[in-house]
Amino acid sequence: MKKANILYLVPLLALSGCALSEDFSPPANGKTVKIAVVKPSNVDILPMDVIYRSEKCRDKIFTSTGAISSRAGYHLLTVPFKPETGSGTVSNNVVLDGGQCEWKLSNIKFDFQYHDMKFFGGNVKKNIPSDVVFVFDDNAPPRGDGHYNDVYGAIEIKKNYYPLIRKKNTDENMLVLSMQGQPMLTYRVHDASSIVFEPVFHSNMIVNAVPPIKKGDGYTLIYPNGDKIIDRYFPNSEKTKYEFVKQKSR
């Protein structure tokens, strides 16, 4: 059977013709999952992108052949984190379902980044955040490489991160800061009551990435202890998974 390429989609309220409201109106006593982050003092935790999907209110899809198909409806909420009194933790409760369309929680994504770029010098002009995604159903998440870590119940995740400072090829005076750890951090959640995420940021373990003089020679990665690695595939290689930086800095 030949598959047609999808060109675009248009939101469609209830393909069956029912006049349903697409508003997300969760029940007063509906089930929730608590999302909490143990926040380092020098890291900003950005609001959550919370995506719900509906089989009842589907999106109409036009294919390259002009045929009409559909997929589960899409609804996005932005949910801020709130500080918990007397702790360094920020959190909020996310509703699992609600509304006439019977929206169901599909995935949650949030970003985090270093608070003050100036800490790493005046030439750092761009701050690239890291993110984490939690998937609650079988729909594709907003990003990912197809690999998931399965997690269950009361979930606690702790990951190390390190600052990478990269010099731009096009501007020798412009440096870019990013938080590096395990890339594409994606979890498939099963029967979770709460999720606690703790990013541990080692701000003194700086990795510098220097672009090659000749195109194709590869970046030079310079570690805190002075070790240097030539990486021809930077930033898309195994060497940029910085879990081993802590050992190198000893």
PDB file of C-alpha atoms in Angstrom:
ATOM      1  CA  MET A   1       0.000   0.000   0.000  1.00  0.00           C
ATOM      2  CA  LYS A   2       1.454   3.356  -1.013  1.00  0.00           C
ATOM      3  CA  LYS A   3       1.581   5.972   1.732  1.00  0.00           C
ATOM      4  CA  ALA A   4       0.712   9.577   0.895  1.00  0.00           C
ATOM      5  CA  ASN A   5       2.854  12.362   2.300  1.00  0.00           C
ATOM      6  CA  ILE A   6       1.074  14.693   4.712  1.00  0.00           C
ATOM      7  CA  LEU A   7       1.264  18.317   3.594  1.00  0.00           C
ATOM      8  CA  TYR A   8      -0.657  20.204   6.239  1.00  0.00           C
ATOM      9  CA  LEU A   9      -3.447  19.929   8.794  1.00  0.00           C
ATOM     10  CA  VAL A  10      -6.356  22.062   9.915  1.00  0.00           C
ATOM     11  CA  PRO A  11      -7.978  21.902  13.358  1.00  0.00           C
ATOM     12  CA  LEU A  12     -11.435  20.369  13.054  1.00  0.00           C
ATOM     13  CA  LEU A  13     -13.925  20.383  15.892  1.00  0.00           C
ATOM     14  CA  ALA A  14     -15.452  16.945  16.163  1.00  0.00           C
ATOM     15  CA  LEU A  15     -15.337  15.352  12.730  1.00  0.00           C
ATOM     16  CA  SER A  16     -18.587  13.628  13.569  1.00  0.00           C
ATOM     17  CA  GLY A  17     -20.315  17.033  13.449  1.00  0.00           C
ATOM     18  CA  CYS A  18     -21.021  17.327  17.185  1.00  0.00           C
ATOM     19  CA  ALA A  19     -20.813  20.884  18.547  1.00  0.00           C
ATOM     20  CA  LEU A  20     -18.238  20.266  21.249  1.00  0.00           C
ATOM     21  CA  SER A  21     -16.220  22.930  23.015  1.00  0.00           C
ATOM     22  CA  GLU A  22     -12.461  22.528  22.602  1.00  0.00           C
ATOM     23  CA  ASP A  23     -11.864  24.379  25.868  1.00  0.00           C
ATOM     24  CA  PHE A  24      -9.892  22.504  28.473  1.00  0.00           C
ATOM     25  CA  SER A  25     -12.082  22.502  31.591  1.00  0.00           C
ATOM     26  CA  PRO A  26     -10.856  19.854  34.037  1.00  0.00           C
ATOM     27  CA  PRO A  27     -13.187  18.604  36.770  1.00  0.00           C
ATOM     28  CA  ALA A  28     -12.762  20.225  40.180  1.00  0.00           C
ATOM     29  CA  ASN A  29     -11.587  16.987  41.782  1.00  0.00           C
ATOM     30  CA  GLY A  30      -9.823  15.547  38.754  1.00  0.00           C
ATOM     31  CA  LYS A  31      -6.687  13.442  38.960  1.00  0.00           C
ATOM     32  CA  THR A  32      -3.331  15.219  38.746  1.00  0.00           C
ATOM     33  CA  VAL A  33       0.366  14.406  38.630  1.00  0.00           C
ATOM     34  CA  LYS A  34       2.777  16.573  40.609  1.00  0.00           C
ATOM     35  CA  ILE A  35       5.815  17.801  38.664  1.00  0.00           C
ATOM     36  CA  ALA A  36       8.608  19.129  40.894  1.00  0.00           C
ATOM     37  CA  VAL A  37      12.135  20.332  40.205  1.00  0.00           C
ATOM     38  CA  VAL A  38      14.848  20.641  42.854  1.00  0.00           C
ATOM     39  CA  LYS A  39      16.089  23.996  41.601  1.00  0.00           C
ATOM     40  CA  PRO A  40      19.790  24.920  41.804  1.00  0.00           C
ATOM     41  CA  SER A  41      20.201  28.552  42.886  1.00  0.00           C
ATOM     42  CA  ASN A  42      22.065  29.423  39.678  1.00  0.00           C
ATOM     43  CA  VAL A  43      19.600  27.791  37.251  1.00  0.00           C
ATOM     44  CA  ASP A  44      16.288  29.073  35.859  1.00  0.00           C
ATOM     45  CA  ILE A  45      13.464  26.560  35.427  1.00  0.00           C
ATOM     46  CA  LEU A  46      11.175  27.677  32.593  1.00  0.00           C
ATOM     47  CA  PRO A  47       7.398  26.987  32.461  1.00  0.00           C
ATOM     48  CA  MET A  48       6.093  23.617  31.324  1.00  0.00           C
ATOM     49  CA  ASP A  49       4.608  23.027  27.873  1.00  0.00           C
ATOM     50  CA  VAL A  50       1.763  20.619  28.618  1.00  0.00           C
ATOM     51  CA  ILE A  51       0.193  18.900  25.611  1.00  0.00           C
ATOM     52  CA  TYR A  52      -3.168  17.119  25.641  1.00  0.00           C
ATOM     53  CA  ARG A  53      -4.582  14.919  22.864  1.00  0.00           C
ATOM     54  CA  SER A  54      -8.194  14.042  22.072  1.00  0.00           C
ATOM     55  CA  GLU A  55      -9.638  11.169  20.065  1.00  0.00           C
ATOM     56  CA  LYS A  56     -13.052  12.824  20.247  1.00  0.00           C
ATOM     57  CA  CYS A  57     -12.076  16.189  18.733  1.00  0.00           C
ATOM     58  CA  ARG A  58      -9.678  15.232  15.972  1.00  0.00           C
ATOM     59  CA  ASP A  59      -7.563  17.318  13.577  1.00  0.00           C
ATOM     60  CA  LYS A  60      -8.363  17.022   9.875  1.00  0.00           C
ATOM     61  CA  ILE A  61      -5.345  16.268   7.684  1.00  0.00           C
ATOM     62  CA  PHE A  62      -5.010  16.963   3.958  1.00  0.00           C
ATOM     63  CA  THR A  63      -2.537  14.682   2.196  1.00  0.00           C
ATOM     64  CA  SER A  64      -0.520  15.282  -0.977  1.00  0.00           C
ATOM     65  CA  THR A  65      -3.197  13.470  -2.993  1.00  0.00           C
ATOM     66  CA  GLY A  66      -5.975  15.703  -1.657  1.00  0.00           C
ATOM     67  CA  ALA A  67      -7.406  12.946   0.514  1.00  0.00           C
ATOM     68  CA  ILE A  68      -8.713  13.783   3.981  1.00  0.00           C
ATOM     69  CA  SER A  69      -7.551  11.922   7.061  1.00  0.00           C
ATOM     70  CA  SER A  70      -7.365  12.813  10.741  1.00  0.00           C
ATOM     71  CA  ARG A  71      -5.260  12.490  13.853  1.00  0.00           C
ATOM     72  CA  ALA A  72      -5.843  12.976  17.579  1.00  0.00           C
ATOM     73  CA  GLY A  73      -6.628  16.607  18.432  1.00  0.00           C
ATOM     74  CA  TYR A  74      -3.934  18.815  19.987  1.00  0.00           C
ATOM     75  CA  HIS A  75      -4.223  21.250  22.902  1.00  0.00           C
ATOM     76  CA  LEU A  76      -1.288  23.127  24.476  1.00  0.00           C
ATOM     77  CA  LEU A  77      -1.180  24.700  27.934  1.00  0.00           C
ATOM     78  CA  THR A  78       1.677  26.650  29.507  1.00  0.00           C
ATOM     79  CA  VAL A  79       1.960  25.771  33.194  1.00  0.00           C
ATOM     80  CA  PRO A  80       4.369  27.745  35.416  1.00  0.00           C
ATOM     81  CA  PHE A  81       6.321  26.283  38.283  1.00  0.00           C
ATOM     82  CA  LYS A  82       5.614  27.704  41.746  1.00  0.00           C
ATOM     83  CA  PRO A  83       8.172  27.918  44.598  1.00  0.00           C
ATOM     84  CA  GLU A  84       7.496  25.604  47.529  1.00  0.00           C
ATOM     85  CA  THR A  85       7.711  27.435  50.852  1.00  0.00           C
ATOM     86  CA  GLY A  86      10.857  26.740  52.835  1.00  0.00           C
ATOM     87  CA  SER A  87      12.660  24.730  50.138  1.00  0.00           C
ATOM     88  CA  GLY A  88      14.575  25.111  46.899  1.00  0.00           C
ATOM     89  CA  THR A  89      11.951  23.120  45.032  1.00  0.00           C
ATOM     90  CA  VAL A  90       9.502  24.481  42.455  1.00  0.00           C
ATOM     91  CA  SER A  91       6.438  22.484  41.448  1.00  0.00           C
ATOM     92  CA  ASN A  92       2.898  22.406  40.135  1.00  0.00           C
ATOM     93  CA  ASN A  93       0.122  19.873  39.656  1.00  0.00           C
ATOM     94  CA  VAL A  94      -0.812  18.938  36.098  1.00  0.00           C
ATOM     95  CA  VAL A  95      -4.339  17.686  35.394  1.00  0.00           C
ATOM     96  CA  LEU A  96      -4.541  14.342  33.601  1.00  0.00           C
ATOM     97  CA  ASP A  97      -7.766  14.930  31.626  1.00  0.00           C
ATOM     98  CA  GLY A  98     -10.821  17.126  31.160  1.00  0.00           C
ATOM     99  CA  GLY A  99     -13.175  19.036  28.859  1.00  0.00           C
ATOM    100  CA  GLN A 100     -15.947  18.022  26.478  1.00  0.00           C
ATOM    101  CA  CYS A 101     -13.314  16.742  24.043  1.00  0.00           C
ATOM    102  CA  GLU A 102     -12.057  14.366  26.754  1.00  0.00           C
ATOM    103  CA  TRP A 103      -8.527  15.744  26.528  1.00  0.00           C
ATOM    104  CA  LYS A 104      -5.912  13.382  27.945  1.00  0.00           C
ATOM    105  CA  LEU A 105      -2.411  14.313  29.044  1.00  0.00           C
ATOM    106  CA  SER A 106       0.045  13.412  26.279  1.00  0.00           C
ATOM    107  CA  ASN A 107       3.397  14.891  27.256  1.00  0.00           C
ATOM    108  CA  ILE A 108       5.156  17.511  29.359  1.00  0.00           C
ATOM    109  CA  LYS A 109       8.297  19.390  28.317  1.00  0.00           C
ATOM    110  CA  PHE A 110      10.216  22.078  30.155  1.00  0.00           C
ATOM    111  CA  ASP A 111      13.540  23.857  29.680  1.00  0.00           C
ATOM    112  CA  PHE A 112      16.172  24.958  32.178  1.00  0.00           C
ATOM    113  CA  GLN A 113      19.193  27.197  31.720  1.00  0.00           C
ATOM    114  CA  TYR A 114      21.990  28.907  33.607  1.00  0.00           C
ATOM    115  CA  HIS A 115      20.720  32.089  35.275  1.00  0.00           C
ATOM    116  CA  ASP A 116      23.554  34.535  34.588  1.00  0.00           C
ATOM    117  CA  MET A 117      25.617  34.313  31.395  1.00  0.00           C
ATOM    118  CA  LYS A 118      27.964  37.027  32.726  1.00  0.00           C
ATOM    119  CA  PHE A 119      29.292  34.523  35.260  1.00  0.00           C
ATOM    120  CA  PHE A 120      31.217  32.954  32.357  1.00  0.00           C
ATOM    121  CA  GLY A 121      32.530  36.219  30.913  1.00  0.00           C
ATOM    122  CA  GLY A 122      31.315  39.228  28.990  1.00  0.00           C
ATOM    123  CA  ASN A 123      31.678  37.596  25.565  1.00  0.00           C
ATOM    124  CA  VAL A 124      28.996  34.974  26.289  1.00  0.00           C
ATOM    125  CA  LYS A 125      26.089  36.390  24.273  1.00  0.00           C
ATOM    126  CA  LYS A 126      23.750  33.418  23.889  1.00  0.00           C
ATOM    127  CA  ASN A 127      22.314  31.008  26.448  1.00  0.00           C
ATOM    128  CA  ILE A 128      20.951  27.703  25.092  1.00  0.00           C
ATOM    129  CA  PRO A 129      18.678  25.772  27.507  1.00  0.00           C
ATOM    130  CA  SER A 130      18.475  22.031  28.067  1.00  0.00           C
ATOM    131  CA  ASP A 131      15.161  20.232  28.378  1.00  0.00           C
ATOM    132  CA  VAL A 132      13.436  17.105  29.619  1.00  0.00           C
ATOM    133  CA  VAL A 133      10.299  15.444  28.213  1.00  0.00           C
ATOM    134  CA  PHE A 134       7.821  13.146  29.964  1.00  0.00           C
ATOM    135  CA  VAL A 135       5.510  11.137  27.683  1.00  0.00           C
ATOM    136  CA  PHE A 136       2.202   9.786  29.039  1.00  0.00           C
ATOM    137  CA  ASP A 137       0.664   8.137  25.947  1.00  0.00           C
ATOM    138  CA  ASP A 138       1.564   6.607  22.573  1.00  0.00           C
ATOM    139  CA  ASN A 139       1.587   9.872  20.603  1.00  0.00           C
ATOM    140  CA  ALA A 140       4.872  11.327  19.389  1.00  0.00           C
ATOM    141  CA  PRO A 141       6.432  13.871  21.784  1.00  0.00           C
ATOM    142  CA  PRO A 142       7.472  17.387  20.664  1.00  0.00           C
ATOM    143  CA  ARG A 143      11.011  16.159  20.084  1.00  0.00           C
ATOM    144  CA  GLY A 144      13.028  12.998  20.543  1.00  0.00           C
ATOM    145  CA  ASP A 145      15.115  10.359  18.841  1.00  0.00           C
ATOM    146  CA  GLY A 146      12.669   7.490  19.413  1.00  0.00           C
ATOM    147  CA  HIS A 147      14.399   6.324  22.581  1.00  0.00           C
ATOM    148  CA  TYR A 148      12.527   6.371  25.896  1.00  0.00           C
ATOM    149  CA  ASN A 149      13.419   5.465  29.449  1.00  0.00           C
ATOM    150  CA  ASP A 150      10.427   3.791  31.125  1.00  0.00           C
ATOM    151  CA  VAL A 151       9.627   5.115  34.628  1.00  0.00           C
ATOM    152  CA  TYR A 152       6.911   4.126  37.102  1.00  0.00           C
ATOM    153  CA  GLY A 153       5.086   5.366  40.205  1.00  0.00           C
ATOM    154  CA  ALA A 154       6.738   8.015  42.381  1.00  0.00           C
ATOM    155  CA  ILE A 155       9.568   9.044  40.065  1.00  0.00           C
ATOM    156  CA  GLU A 156      12.841  10.667  41.148  1.00  0.00           C
ATOM    157  CA  ILE A 157      15.455  11.602  38.520  1.00  0.00           C
ATOM    158  CA  LYS A 158      18.833  13.187  39.227  1.00  0.00           C
ATOM    159  CA  LYS A 159      21.199  14.201  36.401  1.00  0.00           C
ATOM    160  CA  ASN A 160      24.549  15.989  36.213  1.00  0.00           C
ATOM    161  CA  TYR A 161      25.092  18.981  33.928  1.00  0.00           C
ATOM    162  CA  TYR A 162      28.162  20.958  32.947  1.00  0.00           C
ATOM    163  CA  PRO A 163      28.698  24.283  31.169  1.00  0.00           C
ATOM    164  CA  LEU A 164      29.908  24.105  27.595  1.00  0.00           C
ATOM    165  CA  ILE A 165      31.199  27.348  26.128  1.00  0.00           C
ATOM    166  CA  ARG A 166      31.453  27.311  22.339  1.00  0.00           C
ATOM    167  CA  LYS A 167      33.156  29.888  20.171  1.00  0.00           C
ATOM    168  CA  LYS A 168      31.161  30.804  17.070  1.00  0.00           C
ATOM    169  CA  ASN A 169      32.921  30.265  13.746  1.00  0.00           C
ATOM    170  CA  THR A 170      31.497  33.450  12.321  1.00  0.00           C
ATOM    171  CA  ASP A 171      32.295  35.734  15.272  1.00  0.00           C
ATOM    172  CA  GLU A 172      35.442  35.174  17.336  1.00  0.00           C
ATOM    173  CA  ASN A 173      34.157  37.515  20.046  1.00  0.00           C
ATOM    174  CA  MET A 174      30.806  35.742  20.495  1.00  0.00           C
ATOM    175  CA  LEU A 175      30.604  32.793  22.880  1.00  0.00           C
ATOM    176  CA  VAL A 176      27.591  30.492  23.318  1.00  0.00           C
ATOM    177  CA  LEU A 177      26.753  28.868  26.649  1.00  0.00           C
ATOM    178  CA  SER A 178      24.833  25.610  26.973  1.00  0.00           C
ATOM    179  CA  MET A 179      24.116  23.146  29.774  1.00  0.00           C
ATOM    180  CA  GLN A 180      25.343  19.724  28.748  1.00  0.00           C
ATOM    181  CA  GLY A 181      24.414  16.371  30.209  1.00  0.00           C
ATOM    182  CA  GLN A 182      22.575  13.485  28.614  1.00  0.00           C
ATOM    183  CA  PRO A 183      20.972  14.808  25.403  1.00  0.00           C
ATOM    184  CA  MET A 184      17.397  14.032  24.370  1.00  0.00           C
ATOM    185  CA  LEU A 185      16.297  13.185  27.894  1.00  0.00           C
ATOM    186  CA  THR A 186      12.899  11.538  27.309  1.00  0.00           C
ATOM    187  CA  TYR A 187      10.883   9.383  29.704  1.00  0.00           C
ATOM    188  CA  ARG A 188       7.747   7.309  29.117  1.00  0.00           C
ATOM    189  CA  VAL A 189       5.687   7.571  32.282  1.00  0.00           C
ATOM    190  CA  HIS A 190       3.572   4.718  33.664  1.00  0.00           C
ATOM    191  CA  ASP A 191       1.063   5.202  36.524  1.00  0.00           C
ATOM    192  CA  ALA A 192       2.942   8.153  37.998  1.00  0.00           C
ATOM    193  CA  SER A 193       1.706   9.973  41.096  1.00  0.00           C
ATOM    194  CA  SER A 194       4.622  12.408  41.178  1.00  0.00           C
ATOM    195  CA  ILE A 195       7.800  13.269  39.276  1.00  0.00           C
ATOM    196  CA  VAL A 196      10.805  14.927  40.921  1.00  0.00           C
ATOM    197  CA  PHE A 197      13.621  16.081  38.647  1.00  0.00           C
ATOM    198  CA  GLU A 198      16.939  17.304  40.074  1.00  0.00           C
ATOM    199  CA  PRO A 199      19.482  18.851  37.680  1.00  0.00           C
ATOM    200  CA  VAL A 200      22.872  19.134  39.393  1.00  0.00           C
ATOM    201  CA  PHE A 201      24.922  21.831  37.685  1.00  0.00           C
ATOM    202  CA  HIS A 202      28.741  21.760  38.038  1.00  0.00           C
ATOM    203  CA  SER A 203      29.483  25.375  37.133  1.00  0.00           C
ATOM    204  CA  ASN A 204      33.216  25.009  37.831  1.00  0.00           C
ATOM    205  CA  MET A 205      33.663  22.164  35.313  1.00  0.00           C
ATOM    206  CA  ILE A 206      33.722  24.228  32.120  1.00  0.00           C
ATOM    207  CA  VAL A 207      34.300  22.583  28.760  1.00  0.00           C
ATOM    208  CA  ASN A 208      35.464  24.932  26.006  1.00  0.00           C
ATOM    209  CA  ALA A 209      34.720  24.085  22.374  1.00  0.00           C
ATOM    210  CA  VAL A 210      37.071  25.801  19.903  1.00  0.00           C
ATOM    211  CA  PRO A 211      36.174  25.674  16.188  1.00  0.00           C
ATOM    212  CA  PRO A 212      38.715  24.310  13.693  1.00  0.00           C
ATOM    213  CA  ILE A 213      41.001  26.592  11.733  1.00  0.00           C
ATOM    214  CA  LYS A 214      40.335  24.516   8.622  1.00  0.00           C
ATOM    215  CA  LYS A 215      36.826  23.406   7.742  1.00  0.00           C
ATOM    216  CA  GLY A 216      36.326  19.709   8.504  1.00  0.00           C
ATOM    217  CA  ASP A 217      39.186  19.394  11.006  1.00  0.00           C
ATOM    218  CA  GLY A 218      36.806  19.139  13.960  1.00  0.00           C
ATOM    219  CA  TYR A 219      36.268  21.132  17.143  1.00  0.00           C
ATOM    220  CA  THR A 220      38.808  21.011  19.955  1.00  0.00           C
ATOM    221  CA  LEU A 221      37.151  20.232  23.290  1.00  0.00           C
ATOM    222  CA  ILE A 222      39.195  21.504  26.238  1.00  0.00           C
ATOM    223  CA  TYR A 223      38.348  20.010  29.643  1.00  0.00           C
ATOM    224  CA  PRO A 224      38.832  21.526  33.125  1.00  0.00           C
ATOM    225  CA  ASN A 225      41.996  19.500  33.795  1.00  0.00           C
ATOM    226  CA  GLY A 226      43.576  20.580  30.482  1.00  0.00           C
ATOM    227  CA  ASP A 227      42.793  17.454  28.466  1.00  0.00           C
ATOM    228  CA  LYS A 228      42.002  18.116  24.809  1.00  0.00           C
ATOM    229  CA  ILE A 229      39.955  16.045  22.384  1.00  0.00           C
ATOM    230  CA  ILE A 230      39.558  16.653  18.654  1.00  0.00           C
ATOM    231  CA  ASP A 231      35.922  15.932  17.795  1.00  0.00           C
ATOM    232  CA  ARG A 232      35.116  15.928  14.066  1.00  0.00           C
ATOM    233  CA  TYR A 233      31.409  15.301  14.719  1.00  0.00           C
ATOM    234  CA  PHE A 234      30.773  17.995  17.333  1.00  0.00           C
ATOM    235  CA  PRO A 235      28.117  18.706  18.523  1.00  0.00           C
ATOM    236  CA  ASN A 236      26.445  15.461  17.366  1.00  0.00           C
ATOM    237  CA  SER A 237      28.812  12.794  18.635  1.00  0.00           C
ATOM    238  CA  GLU A 238      29.042  10.514  21.636  1.00  0.00           C
ATOM    239  CA  LYS A 239      31.869  12.663  22.997  1.00  0.00           C
ATOM    240  CA  THR A 240      29.407  15.473  23.636  1.00  0.00           C
ATOM    241  CA  LYS A 241      27.487  13.382  26.156  1.00  0.00           C
ATOM    242  CA  TYR A 242      29.306  14.941  29.097  1.00  0.00           C
ATOM    243  CA  GLU A 243      28.621  12.351  31.800  1.00  0.00           C
ATOM    244  CA  PHE A 244      32.367  11.634  31.867  1.00  0.00           C
ATOM    245  CA  VAL A 245      33.462  15.255  32.390  1.00  0.00           C
ATOM    246  CA  LYS A 246      33.434  14.844  36.165  1.00  0.00           C
ATOM    247  CA  GLN A 247      35.973  12.020  35.972  1.00  0.00           C
ATOM    248  CA  LYS A 248      38.182  13.988  33.577  1.00  0.00           C
ATOM    249  CA  SER A 249      38.270  16.992  35.909  1.00  0.00           C
ATOM    250  CA  ARG A 250      39.716  15.062  38.868  1.00  0.00           C
TER     251      ARG A 250
END
